[in-house]
Short mmCIF file of C-alpha atoms in Angstrom, two decimals:
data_model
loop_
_atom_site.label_atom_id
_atom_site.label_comp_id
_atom_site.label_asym_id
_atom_site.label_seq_id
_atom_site.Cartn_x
_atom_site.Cartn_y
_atom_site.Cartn_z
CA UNK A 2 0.00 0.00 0.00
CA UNK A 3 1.24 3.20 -1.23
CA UNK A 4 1.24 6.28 1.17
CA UNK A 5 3.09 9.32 1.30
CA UNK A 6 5.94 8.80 3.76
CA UNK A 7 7.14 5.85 1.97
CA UNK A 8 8.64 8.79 -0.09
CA UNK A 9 10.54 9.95 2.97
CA UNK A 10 13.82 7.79 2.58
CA UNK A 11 14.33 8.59 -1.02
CA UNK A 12 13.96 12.43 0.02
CA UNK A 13 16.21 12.73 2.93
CA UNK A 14 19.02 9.98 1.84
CA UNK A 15 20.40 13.51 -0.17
CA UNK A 16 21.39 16.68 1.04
CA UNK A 17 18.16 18.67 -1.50
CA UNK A 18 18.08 22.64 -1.65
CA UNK A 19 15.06 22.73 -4.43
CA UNK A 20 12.64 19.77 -5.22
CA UNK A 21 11.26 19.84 -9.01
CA UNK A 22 8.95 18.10 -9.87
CA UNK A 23 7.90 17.16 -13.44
CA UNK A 24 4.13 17.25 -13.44
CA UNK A 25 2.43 16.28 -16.48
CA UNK A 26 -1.28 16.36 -14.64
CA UNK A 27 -1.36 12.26 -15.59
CA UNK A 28 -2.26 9.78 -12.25
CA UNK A 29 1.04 8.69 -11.40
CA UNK A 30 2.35 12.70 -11.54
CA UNK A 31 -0.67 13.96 -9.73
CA UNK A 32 0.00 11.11 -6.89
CA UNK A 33 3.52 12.22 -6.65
CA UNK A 34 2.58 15.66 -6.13
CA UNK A 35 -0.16 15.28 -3.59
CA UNK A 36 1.88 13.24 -1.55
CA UNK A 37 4.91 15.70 -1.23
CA UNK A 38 2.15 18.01 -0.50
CA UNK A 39 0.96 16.04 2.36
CA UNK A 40 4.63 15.54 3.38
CA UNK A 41 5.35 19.25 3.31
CA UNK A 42 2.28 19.92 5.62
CA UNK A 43 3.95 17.86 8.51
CA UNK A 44 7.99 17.51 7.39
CA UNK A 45 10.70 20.21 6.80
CA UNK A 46 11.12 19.74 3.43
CA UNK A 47 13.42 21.82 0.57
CA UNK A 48 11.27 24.24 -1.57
CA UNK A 49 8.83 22.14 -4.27
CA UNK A 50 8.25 23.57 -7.55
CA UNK A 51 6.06 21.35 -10.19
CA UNK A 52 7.33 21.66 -13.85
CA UNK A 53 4.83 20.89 -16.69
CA UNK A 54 5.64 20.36 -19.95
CA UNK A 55 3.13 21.17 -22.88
CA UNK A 56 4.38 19.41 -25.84
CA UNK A 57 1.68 20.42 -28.51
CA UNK A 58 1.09 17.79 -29.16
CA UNK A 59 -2.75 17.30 -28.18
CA UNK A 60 -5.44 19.47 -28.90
CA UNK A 61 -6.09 19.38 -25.40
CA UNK A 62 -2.37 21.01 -24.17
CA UNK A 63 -3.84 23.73 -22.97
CA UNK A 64 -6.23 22.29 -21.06
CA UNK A 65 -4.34 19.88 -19.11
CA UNK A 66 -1.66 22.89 -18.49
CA UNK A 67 -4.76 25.01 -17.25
CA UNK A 68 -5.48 22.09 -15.15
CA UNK A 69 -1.85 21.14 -13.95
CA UNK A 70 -1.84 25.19 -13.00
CA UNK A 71 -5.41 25.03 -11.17
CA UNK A 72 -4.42 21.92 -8.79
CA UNK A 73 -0.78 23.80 -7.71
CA UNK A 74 -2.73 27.27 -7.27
CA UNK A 75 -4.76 24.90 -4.66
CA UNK A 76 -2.06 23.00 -3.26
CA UNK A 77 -0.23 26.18 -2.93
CA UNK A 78 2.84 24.79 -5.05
CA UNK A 79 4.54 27.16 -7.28
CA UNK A 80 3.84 26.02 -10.68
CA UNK A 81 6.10 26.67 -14.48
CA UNK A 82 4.82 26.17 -17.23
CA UNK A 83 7.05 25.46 -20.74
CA UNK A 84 6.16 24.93 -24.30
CA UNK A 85 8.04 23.32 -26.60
CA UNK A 86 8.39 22.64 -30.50
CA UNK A 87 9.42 19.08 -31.68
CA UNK A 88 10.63 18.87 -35.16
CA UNK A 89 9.79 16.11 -37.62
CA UNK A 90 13.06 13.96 -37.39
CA UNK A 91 12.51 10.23 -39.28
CA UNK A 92 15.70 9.02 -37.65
CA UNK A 93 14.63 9.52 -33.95
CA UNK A 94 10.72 8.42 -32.65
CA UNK A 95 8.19 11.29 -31.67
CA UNK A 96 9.02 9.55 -28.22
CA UNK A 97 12.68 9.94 -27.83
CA UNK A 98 12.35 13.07 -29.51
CA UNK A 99 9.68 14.32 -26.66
CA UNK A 100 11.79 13.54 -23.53
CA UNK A 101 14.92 15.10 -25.12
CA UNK A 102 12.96 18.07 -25.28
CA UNK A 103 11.77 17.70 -21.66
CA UNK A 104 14.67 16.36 -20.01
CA UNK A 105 17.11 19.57 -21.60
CA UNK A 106 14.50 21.86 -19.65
CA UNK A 107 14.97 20.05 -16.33
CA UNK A 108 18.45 20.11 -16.78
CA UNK A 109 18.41 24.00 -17.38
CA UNK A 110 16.44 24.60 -14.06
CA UNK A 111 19.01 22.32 -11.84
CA UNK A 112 21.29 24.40 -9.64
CA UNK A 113 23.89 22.22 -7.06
CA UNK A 114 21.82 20.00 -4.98
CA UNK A 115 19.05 20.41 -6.52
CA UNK A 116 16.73 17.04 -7.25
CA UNK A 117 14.15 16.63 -10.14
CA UNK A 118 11.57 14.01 -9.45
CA UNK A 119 9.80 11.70 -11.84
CA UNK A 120 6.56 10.06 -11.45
CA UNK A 121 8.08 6.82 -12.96
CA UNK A 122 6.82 3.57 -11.15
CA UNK A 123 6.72 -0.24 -11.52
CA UNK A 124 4.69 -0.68 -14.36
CA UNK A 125 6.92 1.49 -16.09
CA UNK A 126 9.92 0.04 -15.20
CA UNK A 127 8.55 -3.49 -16.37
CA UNK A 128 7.76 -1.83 -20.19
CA UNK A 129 11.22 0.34 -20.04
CA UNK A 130 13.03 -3.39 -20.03
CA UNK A 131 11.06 -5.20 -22.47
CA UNK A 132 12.02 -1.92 -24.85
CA UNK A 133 15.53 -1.55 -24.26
CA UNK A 134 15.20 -5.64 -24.84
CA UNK A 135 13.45 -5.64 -28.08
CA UNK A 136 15.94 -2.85 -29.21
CA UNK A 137 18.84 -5.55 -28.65
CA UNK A 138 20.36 -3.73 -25.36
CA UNK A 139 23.14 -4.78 -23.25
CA UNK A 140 23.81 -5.63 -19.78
CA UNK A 141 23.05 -1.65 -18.82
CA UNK A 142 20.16 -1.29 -20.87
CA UNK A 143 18.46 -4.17 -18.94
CA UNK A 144 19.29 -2.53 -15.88
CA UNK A 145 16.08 -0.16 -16.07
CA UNK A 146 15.52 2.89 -14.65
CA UNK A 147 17.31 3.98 -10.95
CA UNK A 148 15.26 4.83 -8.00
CA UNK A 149 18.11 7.66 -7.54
CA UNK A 150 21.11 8.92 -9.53
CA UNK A 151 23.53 11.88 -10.21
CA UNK A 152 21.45 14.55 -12.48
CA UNK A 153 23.90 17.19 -13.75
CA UNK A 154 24.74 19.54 -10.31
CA UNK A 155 22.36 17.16 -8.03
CA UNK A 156 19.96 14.24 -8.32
CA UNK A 157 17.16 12.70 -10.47
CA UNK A 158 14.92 10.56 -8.47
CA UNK A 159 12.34 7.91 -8.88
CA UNK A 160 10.64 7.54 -5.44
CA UNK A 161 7.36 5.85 -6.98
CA UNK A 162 9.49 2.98 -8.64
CA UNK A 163 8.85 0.13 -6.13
CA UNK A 164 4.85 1.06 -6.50
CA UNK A 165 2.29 -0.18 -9.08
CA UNK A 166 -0.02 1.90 -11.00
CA UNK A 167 -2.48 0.16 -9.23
CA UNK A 168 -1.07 0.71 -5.96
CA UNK A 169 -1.44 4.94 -7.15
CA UNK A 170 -5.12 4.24 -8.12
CA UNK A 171 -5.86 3.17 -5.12
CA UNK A 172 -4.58 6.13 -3.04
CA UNK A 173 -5.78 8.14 -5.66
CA UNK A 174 -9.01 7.14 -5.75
CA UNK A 175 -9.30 7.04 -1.98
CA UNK A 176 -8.04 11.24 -2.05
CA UNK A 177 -10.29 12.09 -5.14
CA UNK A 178 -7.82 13.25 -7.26
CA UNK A 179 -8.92 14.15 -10.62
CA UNK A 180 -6.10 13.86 -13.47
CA UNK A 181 -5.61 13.82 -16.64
CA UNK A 182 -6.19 10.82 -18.91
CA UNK A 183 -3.88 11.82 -22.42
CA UNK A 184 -5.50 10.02 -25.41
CA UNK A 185 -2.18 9.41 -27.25
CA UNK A 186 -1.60 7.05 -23.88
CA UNK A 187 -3.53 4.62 -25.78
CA UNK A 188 -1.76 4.63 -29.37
CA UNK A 189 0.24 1.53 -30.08
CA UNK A 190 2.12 2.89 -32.90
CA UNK A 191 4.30 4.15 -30.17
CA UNK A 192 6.26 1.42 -29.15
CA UNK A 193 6.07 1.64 -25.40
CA UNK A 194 2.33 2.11 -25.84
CA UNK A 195 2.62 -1.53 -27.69
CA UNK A 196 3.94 -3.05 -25.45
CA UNK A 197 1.86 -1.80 -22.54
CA UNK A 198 -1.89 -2.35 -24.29
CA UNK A 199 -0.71 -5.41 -26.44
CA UNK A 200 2.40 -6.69 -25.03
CA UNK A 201 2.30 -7.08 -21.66
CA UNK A 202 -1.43 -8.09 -21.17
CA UNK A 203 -0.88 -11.05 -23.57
CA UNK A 204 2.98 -11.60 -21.25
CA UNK A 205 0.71 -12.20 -17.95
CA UNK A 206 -2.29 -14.49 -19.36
CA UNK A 207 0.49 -16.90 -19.07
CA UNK A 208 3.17 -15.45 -16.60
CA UNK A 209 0.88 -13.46 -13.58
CA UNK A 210 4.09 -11.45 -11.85
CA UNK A 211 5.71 -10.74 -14.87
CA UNK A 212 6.30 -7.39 -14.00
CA UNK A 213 7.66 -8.19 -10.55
CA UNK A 214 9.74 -10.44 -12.51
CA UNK A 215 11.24 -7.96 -14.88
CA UNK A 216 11.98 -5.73 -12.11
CA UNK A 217 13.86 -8.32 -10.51
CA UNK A 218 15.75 -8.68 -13.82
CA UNK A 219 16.75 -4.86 -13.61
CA UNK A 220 17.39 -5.36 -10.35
CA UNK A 221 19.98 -8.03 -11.00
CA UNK A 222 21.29 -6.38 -13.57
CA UNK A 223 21.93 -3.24 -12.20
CA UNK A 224 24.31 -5.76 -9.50
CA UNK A 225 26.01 -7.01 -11.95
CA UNK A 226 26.92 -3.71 -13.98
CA UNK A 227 28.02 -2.19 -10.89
CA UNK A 228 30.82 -5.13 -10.85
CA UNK A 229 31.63 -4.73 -14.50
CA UNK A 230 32.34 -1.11 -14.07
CA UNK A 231 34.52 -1.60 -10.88
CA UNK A 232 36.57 -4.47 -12.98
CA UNK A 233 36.51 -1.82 -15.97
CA UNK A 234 37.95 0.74 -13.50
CA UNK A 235 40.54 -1.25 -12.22
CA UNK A 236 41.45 -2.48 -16.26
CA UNK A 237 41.65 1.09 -17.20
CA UNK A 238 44.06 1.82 -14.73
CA UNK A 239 46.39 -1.27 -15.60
CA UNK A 240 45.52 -0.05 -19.16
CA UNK A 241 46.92 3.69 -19.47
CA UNK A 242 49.25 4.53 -21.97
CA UNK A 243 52.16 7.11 -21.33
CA UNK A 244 50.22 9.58 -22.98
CA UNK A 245 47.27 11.22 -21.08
CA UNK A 246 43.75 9.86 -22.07
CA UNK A 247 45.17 7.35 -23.93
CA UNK A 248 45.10 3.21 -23.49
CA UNK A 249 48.36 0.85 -24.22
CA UNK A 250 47.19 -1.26 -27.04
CA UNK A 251 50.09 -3.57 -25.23
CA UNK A 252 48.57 -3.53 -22.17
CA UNK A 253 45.04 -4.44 -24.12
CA UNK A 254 45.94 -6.96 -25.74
CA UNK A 255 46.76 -9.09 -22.51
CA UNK A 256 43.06 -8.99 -20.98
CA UNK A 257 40.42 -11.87 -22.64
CA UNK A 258 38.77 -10.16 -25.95
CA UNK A 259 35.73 -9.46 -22.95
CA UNK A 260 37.43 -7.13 -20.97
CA UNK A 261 39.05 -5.74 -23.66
CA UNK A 262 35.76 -4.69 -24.87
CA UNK A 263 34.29 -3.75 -21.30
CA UNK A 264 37.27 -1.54 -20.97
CA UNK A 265 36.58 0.46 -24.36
CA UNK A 266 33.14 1.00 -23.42
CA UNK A 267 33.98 2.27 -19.68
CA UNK A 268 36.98 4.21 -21.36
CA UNK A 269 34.42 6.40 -23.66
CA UNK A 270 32.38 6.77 -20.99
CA UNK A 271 35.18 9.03 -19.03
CA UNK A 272 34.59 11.53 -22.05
CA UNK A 273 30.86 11.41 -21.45
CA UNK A 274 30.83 10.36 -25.91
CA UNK A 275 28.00 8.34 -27.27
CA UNK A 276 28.80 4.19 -27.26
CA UNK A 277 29.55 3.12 -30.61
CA UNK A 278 27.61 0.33 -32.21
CA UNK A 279 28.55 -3.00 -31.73
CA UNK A 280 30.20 -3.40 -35.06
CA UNK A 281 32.15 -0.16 -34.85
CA UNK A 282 33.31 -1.29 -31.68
CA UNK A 283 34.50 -4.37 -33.24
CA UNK A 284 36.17 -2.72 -36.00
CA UNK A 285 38.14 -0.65 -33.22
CA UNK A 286 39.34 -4.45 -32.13
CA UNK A 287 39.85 -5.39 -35.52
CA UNK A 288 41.18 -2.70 -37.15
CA UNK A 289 42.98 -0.47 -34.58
CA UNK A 290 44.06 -3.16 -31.85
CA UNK A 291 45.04 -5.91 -33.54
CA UNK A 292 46.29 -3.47 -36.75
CA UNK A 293 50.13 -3.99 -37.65
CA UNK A 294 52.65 -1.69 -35.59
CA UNK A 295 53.06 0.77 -38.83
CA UNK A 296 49.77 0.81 -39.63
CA UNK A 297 47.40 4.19 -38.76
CA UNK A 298 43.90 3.13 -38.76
CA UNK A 299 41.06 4.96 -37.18
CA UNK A 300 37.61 4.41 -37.08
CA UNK A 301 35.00 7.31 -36.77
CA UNK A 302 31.43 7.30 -35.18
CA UNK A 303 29.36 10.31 -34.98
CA UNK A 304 31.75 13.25 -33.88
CA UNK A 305 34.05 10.78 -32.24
CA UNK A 306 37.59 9.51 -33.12
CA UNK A 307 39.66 6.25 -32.23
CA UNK A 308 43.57 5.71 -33.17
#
């Protein structure tokens, strides 16, 4: 059962100047923010200010932001408001494209310590691993979404993860919240919307927990990255070349072809530069490792370089 001062230990586990909330007016959003309300009425808590987002999208956008800006003016939480353009772009999905959008306005409101929330919770986290699955992800990818993590000068947060929507309907239901039901929620041609409506249902006819199950995948997951990044770590250390930034193909080549490659990818990472692709990254072993010492191959992926 899902009541506001479970919330409590994600809060105060951080040292938060400014709590921001991204409030889209949807269930799971308005839950969040009535419960920090309720917290706020009885705890100490950092300054709360809910952010919504009107994408356009919707011929409704107004109305839900007229909405969104009604229920703070009553809760007596300051409320912004920001509207935002998003281009047609056939190499990147309306989806991606949308929480770009959002996600660079967050990150120009965060000051040090600050913490954005996000009304993200089990459910979610169940269709965010089947997606980064059907997409062919890695070990990372399968490691879902983080309850908390380091978001540019302070902290993103994710305090409804361990609930179900359910769980939210219930307490939302019992406080009479009103929210906003988006129609495009509904539309499978957007892939997580596919795998909610059509996906999932048809996944627990068969398997009932499956989305306590794919949690517990992320879970485990997230484990066992942490452990290839501290073996990375210690590999990149054994690995560094006389140079600065640079890696000893010598060195390299005496770790298994494994760590060899769990080193690259932990070694772009340091220059916060986009992965490359599995076969780029095994042209880089092919091409530039195991090249001949008079050779000077490189191989080039987006804006990014290796020698």
């Amino acid at each position: 059962m899902f009541s506001p001062d479970n919330l409590l230990s994600c809060l105060t586990q951080f040292p938060i100047q400014h709590i921001y909330l991204g409030y889209s007016g949807g269930l799971d959003s308005h839950v969040l923010l009535h419960a920090l309300h309720d917290l706020k009425q009885r705890y100490s808590l950092p300054p709360i200010t809910a952010i919504h987002i009107n994408h356009g999208l919707s011929p409704h956008a107004h109305e839900w932001e007229s909405h969104c800006e009604g229920v703070c003016e009553k809760l007596k939480i300051p409320f912004q408001s920001f509207s935002i353009k998003i281009s047609e772009d056939k190499s990147q999905s309306l989806e991606e494209k949308a929480r770009e959008a959002r996600y660079q306005i967050f990150s120009e409101l965060m000051k040090p310590n600050d913490a954005l929330l996000t009304a993200h919770q089990k459910n979610d986290q169940a269709e965010t691993v089947l997606y980064r699955l059907f997409r062919g992800t890695g070990l990372k990818g399968l490691s879902g979404m983080s309850v908390a993590m380091p978001y540019v000068t302070g902290y993103l947060l994710r305090p409804l993860l361990p609930y179900t929507r359910q769980e939210l309907e219930v307490y939302a239901t019992t406080h009479e919240l009103q929210w906003i039901e988006d129609e495009s929620n509904t539309n499978t041609r957007f892939d997580r919307n596919f795998i909610r409506h059509s996906v999932l249902p048809l996944l627990k006819t068969r398997w009932t927990e499956v989305e306590n199950h794919l949690t517990r995948v992320a879970d485990f997951s997230t484990e066992a990255q942490i452990l290839l990044e501290d073996l990375a770590d210690q590999d990149k250390k054994f690995c560094e070349g006389s140079v600065s930034n640079t890696l000893s193909i010598q060195k390299l080549l005496t770790l298994t072809p494994e760590r060899q490659n769990n080193v690259l990818r932990y070694w772009f990472q340091t220059f916060d530069i986009a992965l490359p692709s599995q076969r780029k990254l095994q042209h880089i072993m092919t091409d530039v490792i195991h090249s001949r010492a008079d050779a000077m191959p490189e191989v080039i992926w987006g804006t990014s370089c290796v020698r």
